[in-house]
Coordinates of C-alpha atoms in Angstrom, one line a residue:
X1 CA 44.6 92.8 140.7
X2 CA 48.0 92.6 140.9
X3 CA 50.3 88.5 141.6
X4 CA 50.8 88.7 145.3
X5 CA 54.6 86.7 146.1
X6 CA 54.7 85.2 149.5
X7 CA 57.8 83.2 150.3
X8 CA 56.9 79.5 150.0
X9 CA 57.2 76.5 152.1
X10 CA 59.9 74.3 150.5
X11 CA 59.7 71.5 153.2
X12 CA 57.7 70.2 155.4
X13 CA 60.1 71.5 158.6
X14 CA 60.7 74.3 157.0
X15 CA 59.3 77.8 158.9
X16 CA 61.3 80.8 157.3
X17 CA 64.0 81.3 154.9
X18 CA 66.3 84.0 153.1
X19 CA 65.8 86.3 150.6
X20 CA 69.3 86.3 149.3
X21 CA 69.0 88.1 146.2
X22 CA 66.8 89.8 144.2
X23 CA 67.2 89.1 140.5
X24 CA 64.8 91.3 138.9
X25 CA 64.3 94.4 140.5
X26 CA 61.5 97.0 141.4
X27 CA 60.1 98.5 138.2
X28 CA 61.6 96.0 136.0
X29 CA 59.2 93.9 133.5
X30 CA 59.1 90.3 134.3
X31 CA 57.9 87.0 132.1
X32 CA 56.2 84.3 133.4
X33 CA 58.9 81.6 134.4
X34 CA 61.3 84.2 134.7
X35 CA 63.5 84.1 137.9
X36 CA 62.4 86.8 140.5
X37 CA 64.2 85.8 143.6
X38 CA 66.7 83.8 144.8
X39 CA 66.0 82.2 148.2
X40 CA 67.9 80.1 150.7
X41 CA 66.6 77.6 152.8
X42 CA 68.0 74.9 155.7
X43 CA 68.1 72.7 152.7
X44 CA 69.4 74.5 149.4
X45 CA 69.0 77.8 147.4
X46 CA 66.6 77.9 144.7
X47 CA 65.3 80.1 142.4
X48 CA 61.8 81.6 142.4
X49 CA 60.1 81.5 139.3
X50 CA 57.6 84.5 138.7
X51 CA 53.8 82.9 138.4
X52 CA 52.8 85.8 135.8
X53 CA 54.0 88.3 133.6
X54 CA 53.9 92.0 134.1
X55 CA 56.0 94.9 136.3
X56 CA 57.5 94.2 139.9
X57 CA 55.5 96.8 141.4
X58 CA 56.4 96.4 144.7
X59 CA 59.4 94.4 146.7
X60 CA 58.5 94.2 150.5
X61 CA 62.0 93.1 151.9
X62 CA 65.6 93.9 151.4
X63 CA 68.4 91.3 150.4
X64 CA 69.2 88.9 153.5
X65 CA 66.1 89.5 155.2
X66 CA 64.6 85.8 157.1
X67 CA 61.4 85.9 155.9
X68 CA 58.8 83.6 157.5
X69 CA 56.8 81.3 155.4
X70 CA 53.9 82.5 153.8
X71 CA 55.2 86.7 154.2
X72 CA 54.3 89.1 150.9
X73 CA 57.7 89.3 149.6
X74 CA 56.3 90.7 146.5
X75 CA 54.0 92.3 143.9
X76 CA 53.3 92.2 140.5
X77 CA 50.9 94.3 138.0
X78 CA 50.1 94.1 135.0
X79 CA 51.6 97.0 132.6
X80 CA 49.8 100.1 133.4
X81 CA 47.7 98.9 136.1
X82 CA 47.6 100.8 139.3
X83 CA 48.9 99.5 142.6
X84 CA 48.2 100.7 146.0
X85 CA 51.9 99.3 147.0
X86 CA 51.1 101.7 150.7
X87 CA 48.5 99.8 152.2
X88 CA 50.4 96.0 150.5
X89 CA 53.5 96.8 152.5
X90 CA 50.7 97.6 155.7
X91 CA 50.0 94.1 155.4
X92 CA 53.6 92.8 155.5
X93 CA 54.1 95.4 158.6
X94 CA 57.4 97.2 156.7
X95 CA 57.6 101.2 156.8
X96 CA 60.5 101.3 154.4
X97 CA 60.8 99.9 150.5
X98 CA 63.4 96.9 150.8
X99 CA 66.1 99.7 149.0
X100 CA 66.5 101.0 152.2
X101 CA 67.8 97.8 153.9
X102 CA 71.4 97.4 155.4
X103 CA 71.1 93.8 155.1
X104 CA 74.0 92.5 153.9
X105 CA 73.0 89.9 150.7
X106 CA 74.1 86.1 151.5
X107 CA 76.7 84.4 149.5
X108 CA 74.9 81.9 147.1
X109 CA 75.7 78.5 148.9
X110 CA 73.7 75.2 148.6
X111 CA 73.5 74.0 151.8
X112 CA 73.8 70.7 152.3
X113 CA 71.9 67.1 153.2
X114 CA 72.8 65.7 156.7
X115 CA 75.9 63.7 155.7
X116 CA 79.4 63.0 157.9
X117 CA 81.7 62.4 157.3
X118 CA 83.2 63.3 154.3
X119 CA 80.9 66.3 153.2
X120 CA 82.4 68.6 155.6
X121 CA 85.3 69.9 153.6
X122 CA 85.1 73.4 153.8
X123 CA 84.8 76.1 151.4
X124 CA 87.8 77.4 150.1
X125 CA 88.2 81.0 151.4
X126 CA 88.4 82.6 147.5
X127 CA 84.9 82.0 147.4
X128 CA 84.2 85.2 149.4
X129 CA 85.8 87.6 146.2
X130 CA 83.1 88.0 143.5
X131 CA 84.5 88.6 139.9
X132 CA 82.6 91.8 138.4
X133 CA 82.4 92.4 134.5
X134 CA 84.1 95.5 133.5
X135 CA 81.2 97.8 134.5
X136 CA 81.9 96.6 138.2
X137 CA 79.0 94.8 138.1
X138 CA 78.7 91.2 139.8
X139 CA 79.2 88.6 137.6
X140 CA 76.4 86.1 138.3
X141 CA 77.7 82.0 137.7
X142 CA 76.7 79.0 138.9
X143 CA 79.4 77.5 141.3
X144 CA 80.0 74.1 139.2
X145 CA 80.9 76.7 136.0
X146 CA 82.9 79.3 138.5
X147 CA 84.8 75.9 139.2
X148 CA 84.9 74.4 135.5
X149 CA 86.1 78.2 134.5
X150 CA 89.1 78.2 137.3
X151 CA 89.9 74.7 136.4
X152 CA 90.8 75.5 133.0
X153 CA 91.9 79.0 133.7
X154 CA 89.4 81.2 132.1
X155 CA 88.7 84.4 133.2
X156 CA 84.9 83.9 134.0
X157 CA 84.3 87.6 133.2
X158 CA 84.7 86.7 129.5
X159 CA 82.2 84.1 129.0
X160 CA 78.1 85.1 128.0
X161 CA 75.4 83.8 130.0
X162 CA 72.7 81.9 129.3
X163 CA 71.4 81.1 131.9
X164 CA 68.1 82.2 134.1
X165 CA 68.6 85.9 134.1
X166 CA 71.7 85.6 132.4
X167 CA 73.8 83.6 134.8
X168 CA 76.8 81.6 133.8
X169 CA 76.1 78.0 133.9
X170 CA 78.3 74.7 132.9
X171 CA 77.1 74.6 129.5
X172 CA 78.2 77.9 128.9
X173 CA 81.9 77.1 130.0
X174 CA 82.0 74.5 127.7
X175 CA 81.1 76.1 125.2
X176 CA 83.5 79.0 125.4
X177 CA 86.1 76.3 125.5
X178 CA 85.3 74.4 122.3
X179 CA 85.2 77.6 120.4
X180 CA 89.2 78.1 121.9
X181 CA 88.5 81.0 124.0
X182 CA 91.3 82.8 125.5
X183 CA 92.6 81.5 129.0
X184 CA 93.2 84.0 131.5
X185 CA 97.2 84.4 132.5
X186 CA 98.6 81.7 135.1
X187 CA 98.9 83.3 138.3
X188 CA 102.6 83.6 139.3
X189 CA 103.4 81.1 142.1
X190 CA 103.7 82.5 145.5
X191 CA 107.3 82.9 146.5
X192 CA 106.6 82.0 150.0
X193 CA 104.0 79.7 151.9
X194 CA 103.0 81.8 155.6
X195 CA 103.2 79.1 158.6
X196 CA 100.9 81.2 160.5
X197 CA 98.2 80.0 162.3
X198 CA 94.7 81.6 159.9
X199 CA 91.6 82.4 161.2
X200 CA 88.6 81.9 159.2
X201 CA 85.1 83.0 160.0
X202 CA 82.3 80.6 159.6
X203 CA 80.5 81.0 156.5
X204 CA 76.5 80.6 157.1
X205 CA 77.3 77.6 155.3
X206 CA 79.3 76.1 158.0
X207 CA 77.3 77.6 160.5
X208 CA 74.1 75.8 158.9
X209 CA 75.6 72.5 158.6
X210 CA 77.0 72.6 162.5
X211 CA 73.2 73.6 163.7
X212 CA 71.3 71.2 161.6
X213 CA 73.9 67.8 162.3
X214 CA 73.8 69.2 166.1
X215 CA 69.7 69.2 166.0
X216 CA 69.7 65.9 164.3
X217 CA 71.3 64.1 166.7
X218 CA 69.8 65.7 169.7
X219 CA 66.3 65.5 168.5
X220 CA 66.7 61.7 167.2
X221 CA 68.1 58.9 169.0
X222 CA 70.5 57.3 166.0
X223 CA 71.6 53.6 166.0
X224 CA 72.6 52.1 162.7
X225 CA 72.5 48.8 161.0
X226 CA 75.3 47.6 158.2
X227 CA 74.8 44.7 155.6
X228 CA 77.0 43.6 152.8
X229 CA 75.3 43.1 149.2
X230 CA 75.9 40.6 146.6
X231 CA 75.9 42.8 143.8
X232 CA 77.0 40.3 140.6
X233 CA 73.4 39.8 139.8
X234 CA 72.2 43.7 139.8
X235 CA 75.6 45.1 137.8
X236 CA 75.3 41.9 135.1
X237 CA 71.6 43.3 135.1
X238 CA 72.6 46.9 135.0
X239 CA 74.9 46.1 131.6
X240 CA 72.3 43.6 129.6
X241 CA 69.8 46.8 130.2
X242 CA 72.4 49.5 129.8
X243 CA 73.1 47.5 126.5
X244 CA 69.5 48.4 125.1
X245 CA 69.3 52.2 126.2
X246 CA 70.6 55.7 124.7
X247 CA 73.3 57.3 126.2
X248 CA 71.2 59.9 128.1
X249 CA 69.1 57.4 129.7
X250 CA 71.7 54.7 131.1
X251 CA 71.0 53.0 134.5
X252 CA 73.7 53.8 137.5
X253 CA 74.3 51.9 140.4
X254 CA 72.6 54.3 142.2
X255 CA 69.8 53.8 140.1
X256 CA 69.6 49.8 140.9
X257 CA 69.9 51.3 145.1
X258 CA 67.1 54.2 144.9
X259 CA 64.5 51.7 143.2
X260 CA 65.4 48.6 145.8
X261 CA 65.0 51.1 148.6
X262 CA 61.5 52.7 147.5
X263 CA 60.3 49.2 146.6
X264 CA 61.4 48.1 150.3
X265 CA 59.7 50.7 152.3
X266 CA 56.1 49.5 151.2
X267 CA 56.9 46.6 153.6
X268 CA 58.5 49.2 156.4
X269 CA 56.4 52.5 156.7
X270 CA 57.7 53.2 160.5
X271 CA 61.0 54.3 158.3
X272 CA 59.2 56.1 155.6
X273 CA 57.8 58.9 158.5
X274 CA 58.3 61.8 160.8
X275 CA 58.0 62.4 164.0
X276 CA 56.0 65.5 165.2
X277 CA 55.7 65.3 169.2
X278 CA 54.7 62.5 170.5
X279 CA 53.5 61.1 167.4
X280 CA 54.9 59.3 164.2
X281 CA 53.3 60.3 160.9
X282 CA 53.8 57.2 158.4
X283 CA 54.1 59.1 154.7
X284 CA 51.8 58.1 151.9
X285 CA 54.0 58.6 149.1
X286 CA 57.4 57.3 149.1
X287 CA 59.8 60.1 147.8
X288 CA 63.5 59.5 147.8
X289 CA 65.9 61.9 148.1
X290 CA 69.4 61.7 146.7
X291 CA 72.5 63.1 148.6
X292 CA 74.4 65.5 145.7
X293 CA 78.0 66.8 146.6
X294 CA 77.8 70.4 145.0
X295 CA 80.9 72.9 145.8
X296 CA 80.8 73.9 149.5
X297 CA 78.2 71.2 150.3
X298 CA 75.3 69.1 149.7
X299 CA 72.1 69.0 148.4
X300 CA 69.0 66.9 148.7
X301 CA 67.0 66.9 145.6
X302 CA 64.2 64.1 145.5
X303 CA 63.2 61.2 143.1
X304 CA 58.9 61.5 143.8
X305 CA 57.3 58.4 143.7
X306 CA 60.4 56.2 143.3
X307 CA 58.6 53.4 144.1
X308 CA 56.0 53.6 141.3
X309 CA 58.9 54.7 138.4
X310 CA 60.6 52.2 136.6
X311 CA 64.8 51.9 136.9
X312 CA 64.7 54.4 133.6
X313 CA 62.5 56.6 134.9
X314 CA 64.1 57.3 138.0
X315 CA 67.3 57.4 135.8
X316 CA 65.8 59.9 134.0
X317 CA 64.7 62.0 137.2
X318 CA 68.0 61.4 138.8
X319 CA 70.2 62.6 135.9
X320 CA 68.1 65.8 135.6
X321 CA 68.0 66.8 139.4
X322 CA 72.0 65.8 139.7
X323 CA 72.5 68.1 136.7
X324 CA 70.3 70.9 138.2
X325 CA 71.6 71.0 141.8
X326 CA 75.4 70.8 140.3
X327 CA 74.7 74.5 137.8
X328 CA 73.2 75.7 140.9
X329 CA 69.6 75.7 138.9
X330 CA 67.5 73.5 141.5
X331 CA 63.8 74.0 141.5
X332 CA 61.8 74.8 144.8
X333 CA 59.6 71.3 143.5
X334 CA 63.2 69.5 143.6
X335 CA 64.1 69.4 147.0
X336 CA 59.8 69.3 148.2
X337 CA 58.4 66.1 150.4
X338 CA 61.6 63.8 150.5
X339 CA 60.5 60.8 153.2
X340 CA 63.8 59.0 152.7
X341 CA 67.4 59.4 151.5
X342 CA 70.3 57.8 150.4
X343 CA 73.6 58.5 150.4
X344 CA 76.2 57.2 147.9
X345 CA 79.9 57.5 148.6
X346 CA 80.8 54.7 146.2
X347 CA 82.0 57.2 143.4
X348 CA 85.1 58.5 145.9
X349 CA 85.6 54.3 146.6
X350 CA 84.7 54.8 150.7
X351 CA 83.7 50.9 151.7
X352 CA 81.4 52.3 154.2
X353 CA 79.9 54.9 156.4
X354 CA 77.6 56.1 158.5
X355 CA 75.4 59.0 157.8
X356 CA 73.4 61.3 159.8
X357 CA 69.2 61.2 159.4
X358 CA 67.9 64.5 157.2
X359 CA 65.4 65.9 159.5
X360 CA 62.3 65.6 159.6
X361 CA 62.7 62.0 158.4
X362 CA 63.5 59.3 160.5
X363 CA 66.3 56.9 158.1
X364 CA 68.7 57.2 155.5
X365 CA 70.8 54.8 153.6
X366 CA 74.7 55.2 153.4
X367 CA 75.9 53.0 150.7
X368 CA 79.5 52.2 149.5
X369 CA 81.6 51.4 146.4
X370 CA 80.9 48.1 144.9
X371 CA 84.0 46.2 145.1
X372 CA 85.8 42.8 143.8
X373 CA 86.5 41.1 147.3
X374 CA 87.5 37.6 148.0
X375 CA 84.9 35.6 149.1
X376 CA 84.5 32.0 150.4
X377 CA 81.6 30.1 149.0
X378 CA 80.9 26.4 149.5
X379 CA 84.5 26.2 150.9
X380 CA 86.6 27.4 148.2
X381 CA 88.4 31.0 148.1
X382 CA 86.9 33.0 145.0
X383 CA 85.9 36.5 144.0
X384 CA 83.1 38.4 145.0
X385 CA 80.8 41.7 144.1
X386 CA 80.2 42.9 147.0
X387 CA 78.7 46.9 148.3
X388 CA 78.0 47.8 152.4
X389 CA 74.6 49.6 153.2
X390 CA 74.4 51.0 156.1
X391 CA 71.3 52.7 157.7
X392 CA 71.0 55.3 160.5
X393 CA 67.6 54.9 161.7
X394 CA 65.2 57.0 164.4
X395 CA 64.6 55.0 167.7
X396 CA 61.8 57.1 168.2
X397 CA 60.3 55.4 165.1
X398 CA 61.9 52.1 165.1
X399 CA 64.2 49.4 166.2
X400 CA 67.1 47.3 165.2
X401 CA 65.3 44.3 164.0
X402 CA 62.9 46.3 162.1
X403 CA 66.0 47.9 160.8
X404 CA 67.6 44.9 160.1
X405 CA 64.8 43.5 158.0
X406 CA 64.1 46.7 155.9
X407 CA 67.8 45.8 154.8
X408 CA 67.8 42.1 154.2
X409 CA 64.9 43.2 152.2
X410 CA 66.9 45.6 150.2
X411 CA 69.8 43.3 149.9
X412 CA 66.9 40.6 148.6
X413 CA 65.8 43.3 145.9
X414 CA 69.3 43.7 145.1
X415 CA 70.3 40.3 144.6
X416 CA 67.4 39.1 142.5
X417 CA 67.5 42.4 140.4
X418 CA 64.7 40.8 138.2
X419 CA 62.5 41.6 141.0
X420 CA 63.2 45.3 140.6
X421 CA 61.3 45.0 137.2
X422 CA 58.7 43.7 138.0

């Protein structure tokens, strides 16, 4: 019997999403764990692993077809093994193999988390060319290594893939530089700049950020709630631990913040929820998710159980999802069940900000740089570590005070980092 592919359910709000591209094709052998399909979601593209080895013996829909959850998108058999691909496609109510679709195939973009104000920075308009290899084929990289390559001016064409399904990724750049590959020609500098007004169509990137932010703050009544954090005590912490680690499994700041916020939502389950109508569903697992800037966006990939990991685990979880989500390699199991984010500007040195709640949950955490201020403490002028939190919160789901004591609580965590350990 042939492995039926329906398209999954990568979050809990999610009801459909987009076949952007096929990466195997009809007739073609596949492994298991190779990537089929890529698909794109409210949330982030991801790659869909095939759950068994054989021959795609059937593909039911065509490249930038919205496909509702659950929908065959796919079949595959087992070498030599007869198919009655007819009566499959009957079931998913298409006359025509997916070869005969006009849709056009969706630029690979990683939509982003619910975050203002700085992640709005729109794509640059370049994007929209696609280098092909010689052959005129597409040339398939990740965006961080289609960056990476432009930064140092290599032609991306000339670099091998390694990648799922051969796709460029970071690692790959890297490598073509350290053994001195040859760097494409500079371009010659434009001899004029136009002062004309240019009109630039809305990518579906743009268009997705603009309808989710819009939703968000229609559907949920945001207030928000800032506290400033003594953080001497967590970063001397951070370096006596940092200290005893190897390289690869070093505890960030962000670290420290992910942990104290998990730990705190125990005491405050009205923020670790939904809403669905008229009720509020309180989560049982507490799974944070972590805002990544990628290029053209953001992307929420999610720390599971952050409040039963230790800081080196989640360091460990962290540095593999930020790594995955910036080659453009997230899982569909990376951005599944978040009940919480957190959003850290700190790296670009913002003080504060506000961010906007990732739907369907009903908080998230904006967090700043952690600065040397000056400080008054029993009356004398000194020097302070300090960061600003800020939560937007859900009045549907809570209030200010409750707000207000889910962060002193944090801040507590925070400032007796020992705690955090425990």
């Amino acid at each position: 019997m042939p492995e039926l592919i329906t398209m999954p359910k990568l979050g809990f709000d999610m009801a459909e999403g987009t076949l952007v591209r096929w990466v195997k094709k009809e007739g073609e052998s596949i492994a298991k764990g190779d990537v089929l399909a890529e698909i794109e979601t409210d949330k982030a593209t991801v790659e869909v692993e095939a759950a068994a080895g054989g021959v795609i013996a059937a593909q039911f829909v065509g490249e930038g077809s919205v496909v509702p959850i659950g929908k065959l998108i796919a079949a595959i058999a087992a070498p030599g093994e007869a198919v009655d691909v007819n009566a499959l496609r009957a079931q998913t109510g298409s006359s025509a193999p997916p070869s005969t679709s006009v849709a056009t195939p969706a630029k690979k973009e990683i939509p982003p988390a619910l975050v203002a104000p700085a992640p709005m920075t729109a794509p640059a308009p370049a994007a929209v060319s696609v280098p092909t290899d010689g052959k005129g084929r597409e040339v398939f990289a990740s965006p961080i290594a289609r960056k990476m390559a432009g930064d140092a001016g290599v032609d991306i064409r000339l670099v091998s893939g390694t990648g799922p399904g051969g796709r460029i990724v970071k690692r790959d750049v890297e490598a073509y530089l350290k053994s001195g590959g040859a760097r494409a020609a500079a371009p010659a500098l434009p001899v004029a700049v136009s002062r004309e007004d240019i009109e630039v169509p809305l990518t579906r990137l743009r268009q997705i950020i603009g309808r989710r932010m819009s939703e968000s703050q229609l559907a949920a009544p945001h207030f928000y709630v800032t506290v400033e954090v003594d953080m001497a005590p967590a970063m001397a912490l951070r370096g006596q631990l940092n200290a005893l680690l190897p390289e690869d499994e070093k505890i960030s700041v962000n670290d420290f913040i992910v942990k104290a916020a998990a730990l705190a939502l125990r005491q405050f389950p009205n923020l670790n929820a939904s809403v669905a109508g008229d009720k509020l569903i309180r989560r049982g697992r507490i799974n944070v998710g972590l805002a990544v800037a990628v290029e053209g966006g953001l992307i929420t990939p999610v720390v599971q159980d952050a409040d039963l990991k230790s800081l080196a685990q989640i360091a460990v979880a962290a540095r593999a999802l930020v790594g995955r989500a910036r080659e453009g390699r997230i899982k569909p199991t990376d951005v599944e069940g978040g009940t919480f984010t957190v959003s850290n500007l700190g790296m670009f040195d913002v003080e504060d900000f506000i961010a906007i709640i990732n739907p369907p949950e009903v908080a998230i955490l904006a967090v700043g740089s952690v600065k040397q201020v000056p400080i008054v403490k029993d009356g004398v002028l000194a020097a302070g570590t300090r960061m600003k939190a800020t939560i937007s919160a859900d009045h549907r789901a809570t209030d200010g005070a409750e707000a207000a004591r889910y962060l002193q609580t944090v801040r507590k965590f925070l400032e007796e980092p020992l705690r955090l350990l425990l």
